[in-house]
mmCIF file of C-alpha atoms in Angstrom:
data_model
loop_
_atom_site.group_PDB
_atom_site.id
_atom_site.type_symbol
_atom_site.label_atom_id
_atom_site.label_comp_id
_atom_site.label_asym_id
_atom_site.label_seq_id
_atom_site.Cartn_x
_atom_site.Cartn_y
_atom_site.Cartn_z
ATOM 1 C CA UNK A 1 11.079 -6.056 -8.592
ATOM 2 C CA UNK A 2 7.832 -4.588 -9.479
ATOM 3 C CA UNK A 3 7.233 -1.629 -7.497
ATOM 4 C CA UNK A 4 4.255 -0.224 -8.783
ATOM 5 C CA UNK A 5 1.525 -1.495 -11.084
ATOM 6 C CA UNK A 6 -0.980 1.026 -12.352
ATOM 7 C CA UNK A 7 -4.055 1.355 -14.827
ATOM 8 C CA UNK A 8 -4.017 4.660 -16.444
ATOM 9 C CA UNK A 9 -5.973 5.262 -19.811
ATOM 10 C CA UNK A 10 -3.286 7.886 -20.776
ATOM 11 C CA UNK A 11 -0.379 5.029 -20.482
ATOM 12 C CA UNK A 12 3.088 7.163 -19.926
ATOM 13 C CA UNK A 13 2.500 10.772 -19.304
ATOM 14 C CA UNK A 14 3.477 13.316 -16.996
ATOM 15 C CA UNK A 15 1.936 12.528 -13.787
ATOM 16 C CA UNK A 16 3.567 8.833 -14.223
ATOM 17 C CA UNK A 17 6.848 10.394 -15.670
ATOM 18 C CA UNK A 18 7.563 13.105 -13.111
ATOM 19 C CA UNK A 19 5.979 11.774 -9.834
ATOM 20 C CA UNK A 20 5.813 7.709 -9.833
ATOM 21 C CA UNK A 21 8.914 6.974 -11.624
ATOM 22 C CA UNK A 22 10.638 9.417 -8.941
ATOM 23 C CA UNK A 23 8.739 8.333 -6.108
ATOM 24 C CA UNK A 24 9.473 4.561 -6.356
ATOM 25 C CA UNK A 25 12.746 4.997 -8.264
ATOM 26 C CA UNK A 26 11.608 3.289 -11.184
ATOM 27 C CA UNK A 27 14.109 1.936 -13.539
ATOM 28 C CA UNK A 28 11.906 0.358 -16.126
ATOM 29 C CA UNK A 29 8.379 1.040 -17.249
ATOM 30 C CA UNK A 30 6.681 -1.951 -18.940
ATOM 31 C CA UNK A 31 3.330 -0.815 -21.070
ATOM 32 C CA UNK A 32 1.042 -3.763 -21.379
ATOM 33 C CA UNK A 33 -1.391 -2.928 -23.612
ATOM 34 C CA UNK A 34 -2.289 -4.964 -27.107
ATOM 35 C CA UNK A 35 -3.446 -1.968 -29.046
ATOM 36 C CA UNK A 36 -0.202 -0.026 -28.332
ATOM 37 C CA UNK A 37 2.047 -2.899 -28.910
ATOM 38 C CA UNK A 38 0.369 -3.145 -32.836
ATOM 39 C CA UNK A 39 0.641 0.490 -33.079
ATOM 40 C CA UNK A 40 4.330 1.687 -33.828
ATOM 41 C CA UNK A 41 3.444 5.584 -34.038
ATOM 42 C CA UNK A 42 2.185 5.165 -30.095
ATOM 43 C CA UNK A 43 5.486 2.953 -29.356
ATOM 44 C CA UNK A 44 7.509 5.655 -30.738
ATOM 45 C CA UNK A 45 5.860 8.367 -28.783
ATOM 46 C CA UNK A 46 5.971 6.685 -25.697
ATOM 47 C CA UNK A 47 9.882 6.096 -26.106
ATOM 48 C CA UNK A 48 10.047 9.904 -26.684
ATOM 49 C CA UNK A 49 8.167 10.716 -23.760
ATOM 50 C CA UNK A 50 10.040 8.593 -21.140
ATOM 51 C CA UNK A 51 12.883 10.135 -18.885
ATOM 52 C CA UNK A 52 16.091 8.999 -20.486
ATOM 53 C CA UNK A 53 17.601 7.019 -17.664
ATOM 54 C CA UNK A 54 14.387 4.865 -17.622
ATOM 55 C CA UNK A 55 13.867 1.590 -19.997
ATOM 56 C CA UNK A 56 10.868 1.233 -21.584
ATOM 57 C CA UNK A 57 9.160 -2.078 -22.898
ATOM 58 C CA UNK A 58 5.886 -2.212 -24.853
ATOM 59 C CA UNK A 59 4.004 -5.642 -24.633
ATOM 60 C CA UNK A 60 0.658 -7.279 -25.763
ATOM 61 C CA UNK A 61 -0.958 -8.706 -22.734
ATOM 62 C CA UNK A 62 -0.211 -12.341 -24.444
ATOM 63 C CA UNK A 63 3.522 -11.180 -24.981
ATOM 64 C CA UNK A 64 3.633 -10.037 -21.321
ATOM 65 C CA UNK A 65 2.138 -13.113 -20.111
ATOM 66 C CA UNK A 66 4.739 -15.130 -22.162
ATOM 67 C CA UNK A 67 7.497 -13.028 -20.625
ATOM 68 C CA UNK A 68 6.231 -13.636 -16.820
ATOM 69 C CA UNK A 69 9.157 -15.550 -15.508
ATOM 70 C CA UNK A 70 11.752 -12.882 -17.521
ATOM 71 C CA UNK A 71 9.864 -10.118 -15.900
ATOM 72 C CA UNK A 72 9.999 -11.702 -12.503
ATOM 73 C CA UNK A 73 13.736 -12.084 -13.056
ATOM 74 C CA UNK A 74 14.545 -8.448 -13.710
ATOM 75 C CA UNK A 75 16.704 -6.789 -11.046
ATOM 76 C CA UNK A 76 15.301 -3.404 -12.214
ATOM 77 C CA UNK A 77 12.835 -1.251 -10.157
ATOM 78 C CA UNK A 78 9.729 -1.962 -12.668
ATOM 79 C CA UNK A 79 6.367 -0.137 -13.000
ATOM 80 C CA UNK A 80 3.723 -1.994 -15.042
ATOM 81 C CA UNK A 81 1.188 0.113 -16.579
ATOM 82 C CA UNK A 82 -2.108 -0.995 -18.022
ATOM 83 C CA UNK A 83 -4.499 0.907 -20.372
ATOM 84 C CA UNK A 84 -7.579 -1.170 -19.178
ATOM 85 C CA UNK A 85 -8.775 -3.590 -16.247
ATOM 86 C CA UNK A 86 -9.424 -6.289 -18.812
ATOM 87 C CA UNK A 87 -5.770 -6.607 -19.614
ATOM 88 C CA UNK A 88 -4.973 -5.897 -16.151
ATOM 89 C CA UNK A 89 -6.872 -8.845 -15.060
ATOM 90 C CA UNK A 90 -5.801 -11.338 -17.700
ATOM 91 C CA UNK A 91 -2.378 -10.443 -16.494
ATOM 92 C CA UNK A 92 -2.662 -10.800 -12.981
ATOM 93 C CA UNK A 93 -4.673 -14.018 -13.154
ATOM 94 C CA UNK A 94 -1.537 -15.488 -15.357
ATOM 95 C CA UNK A 95 1.252 -13.561 -12.713
ATOM 96 C CA UNK A 96 -0.399 -14.440 -9.555
ATOM 97 C CA UNK A 97 -1.352 -12.471 -6.555
ATOM 98 C CA UNK A 98 0.374 -9.077 -6.009
ATOM 99 C CA UNK A 99 0.229 -6.642 -2.882
ATOM 100 C CA UNK A 100 -1.327 -3.545 -4.549
ATOM 101 C CA UNK A 101 -2.642 -2.331 -7.835
ATOM 102 C CA UNK A 102 -3.112 1.202 -8.405
ATOM 103 C CA UNK A 103 -6.157 2.517 -10.347
ATOM 104 C CA UNK A 104 -4.814 5.997 -11.694
ATOM 105 C CA UNK A 105 -7.443 6.770 -14.413
ATOM 106 C CA UNK A 106 -10.080 4.761 -15.900
ATOM 107 C CA UNK A 107 -12.435 7.251 -18.047
ATOM 108 C CA UNK A 108 -15.933 7.446 -17.753
ATOM 109 C CA UNK A 109 -17.898 5.685 -20.403
ATOM 110 C CA UNK A 110 -21.495 4.829 -20.755
ATOM 111 C CA UNK A 111 -23.118 2.740 -17.659
ATOM 112 C CA UNK A 112 -20.171 3.290 -15.923
ATOM 113 C CA UNK A 113 -20.411 4.071 -11.960
ATOM 114 C CA UNK A 114 -17.987 6.687 -10.474
ATOM 115 C CA UNK A 115 -15.972 5.924 -7.773
ATOM 116 C CA UNK A 116 -13.590 8.964 -7.507
ATOM 117 C CA UNK A 117 -12.844 11.968 -9.843
ATOM 118 C CA UNK A 118 -10.547 9.732 -12.199
ATOM 119 C CA UNK A 119 -12.185 6.157 -11.632
ATOM 120 C CA UNK A 120 -15.472 5.082 -13.400
ATOM 121 C CA UNK A 121 -16.073 1.161 -13.734
ATOM 122 C CA UNK A 122 -18.852 -0.542 -15.906
ATOM 123 C CA UNK A 123 -20.370 -3.523 -14.187
ATOM 124 C CA UNK A 124 -17.755 -5.942 -16.000
ATOM 125 C CA UNK A 125 -15.015 -3.792 -14.645
ATOM 126 C CA UNK A 126 -16.493 -3.935 -11.063
ATOM 127 C CA UNK A 127 -16.489 -7.915 -11.266
ATOM 128 C CA UNK A 128 -12.964 -8.199 -12.167
ATOM 129 C CA UNK A 129 -12.067 -5.709 -9.448
ATOM 130 C CA UNK A 130 -14.055 -7.511 -7.074
ATOM 131 C CA UNK A 131 -12.233 -10.689 -8.117
ATOM 132 C CA UNK A 132 -8.734 -9.221 -7.485
ATOM 133 C CA UNK A 133 -9.858 -7.587 -3.973
ATOM 134 C CA UNK A 134 -10.862 -11.228 -2.944
ATOM 135 C CA UNK A 135 -7.522 -12.489 -4.188
ATOM 136 C CA UNK A 136 -6.395 -9.941 -1.182
ATOM 137 C CA UNK A 137 -5.114 -7.348 -3.655
ATOM 138 C CA UNK A 138 -5.374 -3.819 -2.411
ATOM 139 C CA UNK A 139 -6.823 -1.691 -5.199
ATOM 140 C CA UNK A 140 -5.775 1.752 -4.519
ATOM 141 C CA UNK A 141 -7.318 5.177 -6.061
ATOM 142 C CA UNK A 142 -4.539 7.818 -6.075
ATOM 143 C CA UNK A 143 -3.592 10.140 -9.087
ATOM 144 C CA UNK A 144 -0.007 10.929 -7.909
ATOM 145 C CA UNK A 145 1.883 9.894 -4.958
ATOM 146 C CA UNK A 146 1.478 12.981 -2.680
ATOM 147 C CA UNK A 147 -2.133 12.568 -3.208
ATOM 148 C CA UNK A 148 -4.229 10.774 -0.563
ATOM 149 C CA UNK A 149 -4.683 7.149 -1.382
ATOM 150 C CA UNK A 150 -8.180 5.706 -1.072
ATOM 151 C CA UNK A 151 -8.904 1.932 -1.230
ATOM 152 C CA UNK A 152 -11.377 0.783 -3.842
ATOM 153 C CA UNK A 153 -11.537 -2.450 -1.769
ATOM 154 C CA UNK A 154 -13.674 -0.262 0.720
ATOM 155 C CA UNK A 155 -16.242 0.883 -1.423
ATOM 156 C CA UNK A 156 -16.773 -1.534 -4.466
#
């Protein structure tokens, strides 16, 4: 069962490891990022960073789409982590609507608009986010579970 879907430029790091996995009783983290899936050093670093009792998979977005039925059939409490909104959108289009997606960190870049201290979206990312909002998906902005949750749906 997918418990958390998060976009975080940093992928698996302290906030994810110590707060989100405990908060949602996560048993498996699936990183969906094509660049990371092709980088053996990054994959090894993620495996070293994960808690011992949490399983980790790293897939390209295309491989993850091919495995959607397998992901849906998993009995583990799952957290999906995406590095960027483009690959998140591609996966969600194939997966189907979900209840909520958490935007944890989308870094500043040229021509991006600031939506919170950690969320900066380009015009393309705003358009993709609006399409997911139109599907009824709640897009939350929340760094850690103990922080206030703001809905991006209300301000985008």
